[in-house]
Short mmCIF file of C-alpha atoms and ligand atoms in Angstrom, two decimals:
data_model
loop_
_atom_site.label_atom_id
_atom_site.label_comp_id
_atom_site.label_asym_id
_atom_site.label_seq_id
_atom_site.Cartn_x
_atom_site.Cartn_y
_atom_site.Cartn_z
CA MET Y 1 -9.91 51.29 -18.88
CA ARG Y 2 -8.00 49.62 -16.05
CA PRO Y 3 -4.52 48.09 -16.58
CA MET Y 4 -4.74 44.40 -17.53
CA LEU Y 5 -2.00 43.39 -15.10
CA SER Y 6 -4.22 44.55 -12.22
CA ALA Y 7 -7.11 42.26 -13.21
CA PRO Y 8 -7.85 39.82 -10.34
CA PHE Y 9 -8.48 36.96 -12.82
CA LEU Y 10 -5.02 37.46 -14.33
CA VAL Y 11 -3.27 37.75 -10.97
CA GLU Y 12 -5.00 34.58 -9.75
CA MET Y 13 -4.13 32.70 -12.94
CA ILE Y 14 -0.44 33.59 -12.54
CA ARG Y 15 -0.46 32.59 -8.86
CA ILE Y 16 -2.11 29.24 -9.55
CA ALA Y 17 0.17 28.39 -12.50
CA THR Y 18 3.26 29.30 -10.46
CA ASN Y 19 2.02 27.16 -7.59
CA MET Y 20 1.37 24.24 -9.97
CA TYR Y 21 4.90 24.59 -11.32
CA ASP Y 22 6.25 24.62 -7.76
CA HIS Y 23 4.39 21.35 -7.09
CA GLY Y 24 6.29 19.74 -9.97
CA TRP Y 25 3.10 19.23 -11.95
CA ASP Y 26 4.13 21.30 -14.99
CA GLU Y 27 7.62 20.57 -16.24
CA ARG Y 28 8.80 22.52 -19.29
CA ASN Y 29 5.68 23.40 -21.30
CA GLY Y 30 3.57 20.76 -19.53
CA GLY Y 31 0.03 21.64 -18.56
CA ASN Y 32 -2.55 24.15 -19.69
CA ILE Y 33 -5.40 26.13 -18.10
CA SER Y 34 -8.48 27.89 -19.42
CA LEU Y 35 -10.67 30.20 -17.36
CA MET Y 36 -14.02 31.47 -18.65
CA LEU Y 37 -14.45 35.20 -18.06
CA ASP Y 38 -17.60 37.34 -17.86
CA GLU Y 39 -17.89 39.87 -20.65
CA ASP Y 40 -18.58 42.63 -18.12
CA GLU Y 41 -15.41 41.69 -16.25
CA VAL Y 42 -13.27 41.76 -19.40
CA ARG Y 43 -14.77 45.06 -20.56
CA ASN Y 44 -13.08 46.85 -17.64
CA TYR Y 45 -9.67 45.98 -19.06
CA LEU Y 46 -10.08 45.64 -22.82
CA ASP Y 47 -11.68 47.25 -25.84
CA LEU Y 48 -13.84 44.33 -26.93
CA THR Y 49 -13.91 45.55 -30.53
CA ALA Y 50 -10.09 45.54 -30.88
CA VAL Y 51 -9.36 42.06 -32.23
CA THR Y 52 -5.62 41.45 -32.63
CA ARG Y 53 -5.86 38.19 -34.57
CA ARG Y 54 -8.32 35.50 -35.55
CA ILE Y 55 -7.17 31.92 -34.95
CA SER Y 56 -8.91 28.84 -36.38
CA THR Y 57 -9.68 26.06 -33.93
CA GLY Y 58 -10.31 23.05 -36.20
CA PHE Y 59 -13.44 21.97 -34.29
CA GLU Y 60 -16.92 23.20 -33.39
CA THR Y 61 -18.31 24.14 -29.98
CA PRO Y 62 -21.40 26.23 -30.83
CA GLU Y 63 -22.37 26.28 -27.11
CA LEU Y 64 -19.41 28.57 -26.44
CA ASP Y 65 -20.10 31.21 -29.09
CA GLY Y 66 -19.42 34.67 -27.71
CA LYS Y 67 -17.74 33.37 -24.55
CA TYR Y 68 -14.40 34.76 -23.32
CA PHE Y 69 -11.47 32.70 -22.05
CA LEU Y 70 -8.13 33.44 -20.46
CA VAL Y 71 -5.96 30.59 -21.73
CA THR Y 72 -2.33 29.47 -21.58
CA GLY Y 73 -0.27 29.54 -24.79
CA THR Y 74 1.14 26.57 -26.67
CA GLY Y 75 4.78 25.75 -25.90
CA LYS Y 76 4.76 28.16 -22.94
CA TYR Y 77 6.27 27.34 -19.56
CA PHE Y 78 4.16 27.80 -16.39
CA LYS Y 79 7.49 28.63 -14.73
CA ASN Y 80 7.75 31.81 -16.81
CA MET Y 81 4.16 33.04 -16.63
CA GLN Y 82 4.79 35.42 -13.74
CA TYR Y 83 7.60 37.18 -15.63
CA ASP Y 84 5.74 37.64 -18.92
CA PRO Y 85 1.96 37.25 -18.59
CA ALA Y 86 1.22 38.74 -22.04
CA GLY Y 87 3.69 36.39 -23.76
CA ASN Y 88 2.43 33.25 -22.02
CA LEU Y 89 -1.33 33.84 -21.85
CA GLY Y 90 -4.08 35.07 -24.14
CA ILE Y 91 -7.65 36.30 -23.84
CA VAL Y 92 -9.87 35.05 -26.65
CA ARG Y 93 -13.52 35.29 -27.67
CA ILE Y 94 -15.01 32.17 -29.27
CA VAL Y 95 -16.86 32.93 -32.53
CA ASP Y 96 -18.25 31.24 -35.63
CA ARG Y 97 -19.78 28.24 -33.77
CA GLY Y 98 -16.43 27.59 -32.07
CA ARG Y 99 -14.54 27.32 -35.33
CA ALA Y 100 -12.42 30.38 -34.53
CA ALA Y 101 -11.13 32.40 -31.60
CA GLU Y 102 -10.59 36.15 -31.71
CA LEU Y 103 -7.50 37.19 -29.80
CA LEU Y 104 -8.10 40.32 -27.71
CA TRP Y 105 -5.01 40.34 -25.51
CA GLY Y 106 -1.72 38.48 -25.01
CA LEU Y 107 0.09 35.75 -27.00
CA SER Y 108 2.26 38.74 -27.77
CA ASP Y 109 5.01 36.84 -29.60
CA GLY Y 110 2.60 35.68 -32.30
CA GLY Y 111 1.97 32.28 -30.70
CA SER Y 112 -1.28 30.39 -30.34
CA PHE Y 113 -3.36 29.02 -27.49
CA THR Y 114 -2.58 25.65 -25.92
CA SER Y 115 -2.29 22.59 -28.15
CA GLU Y 116 -4.99 21.08 -25.94
CA PHE Y 117 -7.53 23.74 -26.94
CA PRO Y 118 -9.95 21.08 -28.32
CA THR Y 119 -10.06 19.28 -24.95
CA HIS Y 120 -10.41 22.58 -23.09
CA MET Y 121 -13.27 24.01 -25.14
CA MET Y 122 -15.12 20.70 -25.53
CA SER Y 123 -14.77 20.11 -21.78
CA HIS Y 124 -16.11 23.60 -20.97
CA ALA Y 125 -19.14 22.88 -23.17
CA ALA Y 126 -19.65 19.48 -21.49
CA ARG Y 127 -19.27 20.83 -17.95
CA LEU Y 128 -21.59 23.80 -18.60
CA SER Y 129 -24.25 21.34 -19.77
CA VAL Y 130 -24.25 19.71 -16.32
CA ASP Y 131 -23.04 22.65 -14.16
CA PRO Y 132 -23.79 26.20 -15.37
CA GLU Y 133 -21.34 27.55 -12.78
CA ASN Y 134 -18.30 25.79 -14.22
CA ARG Y 135 -15.55 28.24 -15.25
CA VAL Y 136 -12.24 26.35 -15.22
CA VAL Y 137 -10.57 23.51 -17.07
CA MET Y 138 -7.07 22.67 -15.81
CA HIS Y 139 -4.53 20.13 -17.04
CA CYS Y 140 -1.23 19.06 -15.51
CA HIS Y 141 1.13 16.11 -14.99
CA PRO Y 142 1.17 15.31 -11.24
CA GLN Y 143 3.82 12.72 -10.40
CA ASN Y 144 1.81 10.30 -8.30
CA LEU Y 145 -1.41 10.16 -10.33
CA LEU Y 146 0.75 9.60 -13.38
CA SER Y 147 2.74 6.86 -11.59
CA MET Y 148 -0.47 5.22 -10.43
CA THR Y 149 -1.70 4.77 -14.02
CA TYR Y 150 1.26 2.42 -14.66
CA VAL Y 151 0.63 0.09 -11.74
CA HIS Y 152 -3.11 0.28 -10.98
CA ASP Y 153 -6.10 -1.14 -12.84
CA LEU Y 154 -7.54 1.67 -15.03
CA ASP Y 155 -11.13 0.59 -14.33
CA GLU Y 156 -12.80 3.82 -13.16
CA ARG Y 157 -14.62 2.26 -10.23
CA GLU Y 158 -11.49 0.50 -8.98
CA PHE Y 159 -9.27 3.57 -9.53
CA THR Y 160 -11.76 5.77 -7.69
CA ARG Y 161 -12.26 3.35 -4.81
CA THR Y 162 -8.49 3.12 -4.28
CA LEU Y 163 -8.17 6.92 -4.11
CA TRP Y 164 -11.13 7.17 -1.70
CA ARG Y 165 -9.38 4.69 0.61
CA MET Y 166 -6.06 6.58 0.57
CA SER Y 167 -7.25 9.61 2.50
CA THR Y 168 -10.44 10.52 4.35
CA GLU Y 169 -10.79 13.76 2.38
CA CYS Y 170 -11.02 12.11 -1.02
CA ILE Y 171 -14.66 10.99 -1.04
CA VAL Y 172 -15.71 14.31 0.46
CA VAL Y 173 -13.91 16.34 -2.23
CA PHE Y 174 -14.75 14.15 -5.24
CA PRO Y 175 -17.77 11.96 -4.39
CA GLU Y 176 -18.52 11.54 -8.10
CA GLY Y 177 -15.16 9.77 -8.48
CA VAL Y 178 -12.44 9.99 -11.07
CA ASN Y 179 -12.95 9.05 -14.72
CA VAL Y 180 -10.08 7.49 -16.65
CA LEU Y 181 -9.09 7.45 -20.31
CA PRO Y 182 -6.63 4.91 -21.68
CA TRP Y 183 -3.50 6.29 -23.30
CA MET Y 184 -4.34 8.35 -26.39
CA VAL Y 185 -2.45 10.79 -28.61
CA CYS Y 186 -2.77 14.20 -26.95
CA GLY Y 187 -3.59 17.53 -28.60
CA THR Y 188 -6.19 16.01 -30.92
CA ASN Y 189 -9.92 16.49 -31.41
CA GLU Y 190 -10.36 12.77 -30.62
CA ILE Y 191 -8.94 13.05 -27.11
CA GLY Y 192 -10.99 16.25 -26.72
CA ILE Y 193 -14.23 14.47 -27.57
CA ALA Y 194 -13.38 11.51 -25.29
CA THR Y 195 -12.40 13.79 -22.38
CA ALA Y 196 -15.49 15.98 -22.74
CA GLU Y 197 -17.72 12.89 -22.63
CA LYS Y 198 -16.01 11.82 -19.39
CA MET Y 199 -16.39 15.36 -17.99
CA LYS Y 200 -20.18 14.96 -18.01
CA THR Y 201 -20.02 12.53 -15.08
CA ALA Y 202 -16.96 13.71 -13.11
CA ARG Y 203 -14.81 16.82 -12.68
CA LEU Y 204 -11.61 14.76 -12.78
CA VAL Y 205 -10.45 12.84 -15.84
CA VAL Y 206 -7.16 10.94 -15.69
CA TRP Y 207 -5.20 10.48 -18.91
CA ALA Y 208 -3.24 7.24 -18.47
CA ALA Y 209 0.53 7.72 -18.71
CA HIS Y 210 0.06 11.47 -19.24
CA GLY Y 211 -1.69 13.43 -16.48
CA ILE Y 212 -5.05 14.70 -15.32
CA TYR Y 213 -7.79 17.17 -16.22
CA GLY Y 214 -9.80 18.93 -13.54
CA SER Y 215 -12.71 21.32 -13.84
CA GLY Y 216 -14.55 23.58 -11.43
CA LYS Y 217 -16.16 26.88 -10.51
CA ASN Y 218 -12.89 28.74 -9.95
CA LEU Y 219 -9.14 28.27 -10.11
CA ASP Y 220 -8.72 27.67 -6.38
CA GLU Y 221 -11.37 24.96 -6.22
CA THR Y 222 -10.07 23.19 -9.33
CA PHE Y 223 -6.48 23.30 -8.04
CA GLY Y 224 -7.71 21.86 -4.72
CA LEU Y 225 -9.56 19.08 -6.49
CA ILE Y 226 -6.44 17.94 -8.36
CA GLU Y 227 -4.34 18.46 -5.22
CA THR Y 228 -6.60 16.13 -3.21
CA ALA Y 229 -6.60 13.38 -5.86
CA GLU Y 230 -2.83 13.72 -6.19
CA LYS Y 231 -2.45 13.38 -2.39
CA GLY Y 232 -4.48 10.16 -2.56
CA ALA Y 233 -2.20 8.88 -5.31
CA LEU Y 234 0.87 9.88 -3.31
CA ILE Y 235 -0.28 7.76 -0.38
CA TYR Y 236 -1.05 4.89 -2.76
CA MET Y 237 2.44 5.00 -4.29
CA LYS Y 238 3.96 5.02 -0.80
CA ILE Y 239 2.05 1.95 0.41
CA ALA Y 240 1.20 -0.11 -2.69
CA HIS Y 241 4.24 -2.36 -2.23
CA LEU Y 242 3.80 -2.76 1.55
CA PRO Y 243 1.55 -5.13 3.50
CA VAL Y 244 -1.57 -3.08 4.31
CA LEU Y 245 -2.84 -3.63 7.86
CA ASN Y 246 -5.54 -0.96 8.02
CA THR Y 247 -7.83 0.75 5.57
CA ILE Y 248 -10.93 2.92 5.13
CA THR Y 249 -13.80 0.47 4.66
CA ASP Y 250 -16.95 0.90 2.58
CA GLU Y 251 -18.83 1.25 5.86
CA ASN Y 252 -16.50 4.15 6.81
CA LEU Y 253 -17.09 5.73 3.38
CA HIS Y 254 -20.86 5.51 3.97
CA GLN Y 255 -20.31 7.23 7.34
CA LEU Y 256 -18.44 10.05 5.55
CA GLU Y 257 -21.33 10.42 3.07
CA LYS Y 258 -23.67 11.03 5.99
CA ARG Y 259 -21.35 13.29 7.96
CA PHE Y 260 -20.46 15.53 5.00
CA ASN Y 261 -23.74 15.28 3.13
CA VAL Y 262 -22.19 13.96 -0.09
CA LYS Y 263 -23.40 11.11 -2.32
CA ALA Y 264 -20.84 8.67 -3.64
CA ARG Y 265 -21.13 7.78 -7.33
CA GLU Y 266 -23.96 5.28 -7.80
CA GLY Y 267 -22.71 1.69 -7.55
CA TYR Y 268 -19.20 2.64 -6.39
CA LEU Y 269 -19.68 1.60 -2.76
CA ASP Y 270 -20.70 -1.85 -1.57
O1 2HA N 1 0.90 21.56 -23.35
O2 2HA N 1 0.59 19.20 -21.33
O3 2HA N 1 -0.86 17.77 -22.98
C1 2HA N 1 1.64 20.48 -22.95
C2 2HA N 1 0.75 19.41 -22.50
C3 2HA N 1 0.05 18.64 -23.53
ZN1 ZN N 2 -0.18 17.26 -20.88
#
């Protein structure tokens, strides 16, 4: 058995969370991440029969039965993850049609997984139904995307089109656009169900006046996805109150589709 702290998935998780904190996206206990792990990968570091605790979830995701996740803990600070990985993170196996999670490692102070576990697990199930390679669900509170939800129309097409116009990279990185939920109470099954539904058509889901969810094949890609949308929002917040003299037109966006072999969300370009 190899030492857990040498596991590449754990090292990468700590690096990404630290980087997110450094970007100002995860104040205090803000944000949460879940990373699906392969059983064969986990077996190198853990005795898969040694269950520390069984934690009820309060929802069902039968699609995830038997799947393993490295997940951030509730009330934990991304800032502190690097100093105490086992206190701030846990590795769980989903069992009983998603109604419970067996803790195999971490959450060493007796804590539980993130309060947003419903949204994470339901979003994994939704993403896997449209992309079998999806492994990551990531949530954070980036300043500019959050600011934008106070001053911009929350219509998904309009929100997406604005971001696409704010930087040439945006349509290339998220051609399917950004989905948006109105303000809702967080940490509930209801916001989990609503987010998962939105995750079927886009890897980014904005929570108005709260933050954003991203999903993807790995931590790096998912971080980059949020980073690109947040850059678009940063430009928007810098220029929204100024007279705009130049922009990226729909014709330009069509040119980018051709050049980078991406297809913009149906009906989003004129
Ligand atoms: O875990 O970000 O949405 C803190 C949060 C809740
Ligand atoms: Zn949050």
